Amino acid sequence: MASAIVQCLVPGLDGTSTTAAAREEMGLPQTFVDRQPALPLAVDRDLLTLLPARLVEIVEGPDQPFERRLAAGALLALAGDPRIDVFDPTMVDVPAGVATIGTDPDVAAEVASAWGSYGVVEDWIRKECPRHEVAVEAFRIARYPVTNEEYREFLADADSSAFPTSWAFGVYPAHAANHPVWTVSAEAADAYAEWLSGRTGRDFRLPTETEWEYAASGGGGREYPWGDRFDPACANTVEEGPLTTTPVGAYPRGRSPFGVDDVAGNVEEWVATTYAPYPGGDFVHDHLTEDGETYRITRGGCFTRFGDLTRCQRRHGRSKAPIYAVGFRLAESV
């Protein structure tokens, strides 16, 4: 049983992510490194006797050790995670309000310098400038990103071939049923929302960039969902994370002020917005504009990248590098 659970805790990466170049980009040595317990149930064997509802409490318990949260999530993937309902995803109501969006140009250099050792340059931060206020209508956003289990239903029901690159050989990773799906295209994410809308009669879509930042920050301009200092214990990133996706909701200390999980780390998320400068800002040309003038925005950072991408204000896009894990979450108009 223990060896099976080990496999459940270690979903495989896209094969290209095992190359020397990819490991170097993630800041990993070329020798073996692992941040997961070799026998995750050697200590927490009591989890095997618990009902799913209690396992959920452990996964999302901020006072629970991370290894125990991870093991409980792995068991839920096999037993059936009651938090996941394909046709009625858990949504969070976000009230109408005036959101502070973006970054003050006067601090762009300071932000870039703080993350300079990770290769962050000031031009990337200038995409966030200037800081401004936006009136946001009330909307609903999914508490969790779309999971492998949910995406499997879409592929089967819609007879789609839009396999995530993280599914080796296009095979569904049952051991990671309650992990965010990755990497899918923006078009596939849009197709999922359209499919689910058709199946439920509701109006699902991807959130706009402004809605996403509002839901992540709480609207007051905080730098991270949990505050103004990066804390690797609050997000699944390469600094201290297990180097794979994790069950949704397994980083409860990183929950946003509105109660949205996994907006920092785990997987980046497509939004509905195409990159353009903010009012009064400059168009920034970088590696993401090599093949054209625009690209779809991604937000939130992922398990293969560093904490700079978990900043609520950070505007990003899917890079050509295979290590970028991109998923999505749903929104719904009120």
Short mmCIF file of C-alpha atoms in Angstrom, two decimals, residues 181-313:
data_model
loop_
_atom_site.label_atom_id
_atom_site.label_comp_id
_atom_site.label_asym_id
_atom_site.label_seq_id
_atom_site.Cartn_x
_atom_site.Cartn_y
_atom_site.Cartn_z
CA VAL A 181 -4.71 20.10 -14.79
CA TRP A 182 -1.65 21.35 -16.72
CA THR A 183 -0.48 22.27 -19.36
CA VAL A 184 -3.41 23.11 -21.62
CA SER A 185 -3.75 25.82 -24.24
CA ALA A 186 -5.79 28.97 -23.76
CA GLU A 187 -8.12 27.73 -26.49
CA ALA A 188 -8.66 24.46 -24.63
CA ALA A 189 -9.43 26.38 -21.43
CA ASP A 190 -12.00 28.47 -23.31
CA ALA A 191 -13.47 25.31 -24.83
CA TYR A 192 -13.82 23.75 -21.38
CA ALA A 193 -15.76 26.77 -20.09
CA GLU A 194 -18.00 26.71 -23.17
CA TRP A 195 -18.59 22.97 -22.78
CA LEU A 196 -19.48 23.25 -19.10
CA SER A 197 -21.80 26.17 -19.81
CA GLY A 198 -23.62 24.06 -22.38
CA ARG A 199 -23.91 21.11 -20.02
CA THR A 200 -25.16 23.15 -17.04
CA GLY A 201 -27.04 26.08 -18.56
CA ARG A 202 -24.79 28.45 -16.64
CA ASP A 203 -22.46 31.08 -18.08
CA PHE A 204 -18.97 29.89 -17.18
CA ARG A 205 -15.92 31.65 -18.58
CA LEU A 206 -12.36 32.50 -17.69
CA PRO A 207 -11.91 35.50 -15.37
CA THR A 208 -10.64 38.75 -16.80
CA GLU A 209 -7.21 39.83 -15.68
CA THR A 210 -8.69 42.50 -13.43
CA GLU A 211 -11.11 40.04 -11.84
CA TRP A 212 -8.30 37.58 -11.21
CA GLU A 213 -6.09 40.18 -9.49
CA TYR A 214 -9.01 41.49 -7.45
CA ALA A 215 -9.89 37.97 -6.28
CA ALA A 216 -6.24 37.20 -5.47
CA SER A 217 -5.33 40.39 -3.63
CA GLY A 218 -8.64 41.31 -2.03
CA GLY A 219 -8.65 44.57 -3.97
CA GLY A 220 -6.37 46.55 -1.67
CA GLY A 221 -3.17 46.13 -3.63
CA ARG A 222 -1.40 43.64 -1.34
CA GLU A 223 1.56 42.02 -3.06
CA TYR A 224 0.70 38.40 -2.29
CA PRO A 225 -2.64 36.78 -1.42
CA TRP A 226 -1.48 36.42 2.21
CA GLY A 227 0.29 39.78 2.65
CA ASP A 228 3.24 41.84 1.43
CA ARG A 229 6.14 39.43 2.00
CA PHE A 230 6.82 36.26 0.06
CA ASP A 231 6.45 33.13 2.20
CA PRO A 232 7.35 29.82 0.51
CA ALA A 233 5.15 27.97 3.01
CA CYS A 234 2.12 29.67 1.48
CA ALA A 235 2.54 28.56 -2.13
CA ASN A 236 3.69 25.57 -4.17
CA THR A 237 6.76 27.05 -5.91
CA VAL A 238 10.21 25.73 -6.66
CA GLU A 239 11.73 27.35 -3.55
CA GLU A 240 10.42 24.75 -1.09
CA GLY A 241 7.63 22.91 -2.90
CA PRO A 242 7.51 19.20 -3.71
CA LEU A 243 8.47 19.84 -7.38
CA THR A 244 5.13 18.57 -8.63
CA THR A 245 1.54 19.76 -8.51
CA THR A 246 -0.31 19.29 -5.24
CA PRO A 247 -3.95 18.59 -4.37
CA VAL A 248 -6.04 21.74 -4.62
CA GLY A 249 -6.37 23.63 -1.36
CA ALA A 250 -3.26 22.06 0.19
CA TYR A 251 -1.71 25.49 0.91
CA PRO A 252 -4.40 27.01 3.17
CA ARG A 253 -2.09 29.76 4.43
CA GLY A 254 -1.95 31.07 0.88
CA ARG A 255 -5.71 31.47 0.56
CA SER A 256 -6.78 34.89 -0.73
CA PRO A 257 -8.81 37.38 1.37
CA PHE A 258 -11.94 36.31 -0.54
CA GLY A 259 -11.29 32.63 0.19
CA VAL A 260 -9.81 31.57 -3.17
CA ASP A 261 -7.23 28.76 -3.08
CA ASP A 262 -4.11 28.19 -5.17
CA VAL A 263 -4.00 31.66 -6.74
CA ALA A 264 -0.29 31.63 -5.90
CA GLY A 265 1.78 28.66 -7.06
CA ASN A 266 0.77 25.13 -8.08
CA VAL A 267 -0.07 26.08 -11.70
CA GLU A 268 -0.18 29.36 -13.58
CA GLU A 269 -3.63 30.27 -14.81
CA TRP A 270 -4.95 31.51 -18.10
CA VAL A 271 -7.22 34.53 -17.93
CA ALA A 272 -9.50 35.90 -20.64
CA THR A 273 -7.36 38.99 -21.27
CA THR A 274 -4.85 39.54 -24.05
CA TYR A 275 -1.77 41.54 -23.11
CA ALA A 276 -1.95 45.29 -23.64
CA PRO A 277 -0.41 48.11 -21.59
CA TYR A 278 -2.42 49.54 -18.74
CA PRO A 279 -3.80 53.06 -19.28
CA GLY A 280 -0.79 55.37 -19.24
CA GLY A 281 1.68 52.49 -19.43
CA ASP A 282 4.12 51.40 -22.13
CA PHE A 283 3.94 48.34 -24.35
CA VAL A 284 6.75 46.04 -23.22
CA HIS A 285 8.43 43.94 -25.88
CA ASP A 286 10.12 40.81 -24.53
CA HIS A 287 10.50 37.09 -25.21
CA LEU A 288 6.71 36.69 -25.10
CA THR A 289 6.21 39.00 -28.10
CA GLU A 290 8.77 37.35 -30.40
CA ASP A 291 6.09 35.77 -32.58
CA GLY A 292 3.63 38.68 -32.51
CA GLU A 293 2.47 41.75 -30.68
CA THR A 294 0.09 40.15 -28.21
CA TYR A 295 -0.36 37.05 -26.12
CA ARG A 296 -2.84 35.70 -23.59
CA ILE A 297 -2.04 36.65 -20.01
CA THR A 298 -1.30 34.04 -17.34
CA ARG A 299 -1.28 34.72 -13.62
CA GLY A 300 -0.19 33.22 -10.32
CA GLY A 301 3.04 31.24 -10.75
CA CYS A 302 3.58 27.49 -10.65
CA PHE A 303 5.44 24.64 -8.99
CA THR A 304 8.31 24.81 -11.49
CA ARG A 305 8.99 28.53 -11.09
CA PHE A 306 9.98 30.95 -8.36
CA GLY A 307 7.99 33.17 -6.02
CA ASP A 308 8.24 36.30 -8.16
CA LEU A 309 5.38 34.97 -10.29
CA THR A 310 3.13 34.58 -7.24
CA ARG A 311 2.87 38.34 -6.82
CA CYS A 312 -0.75 39.39 -7.33
CA GLN A 313 0.29 42.14 -9.75
#
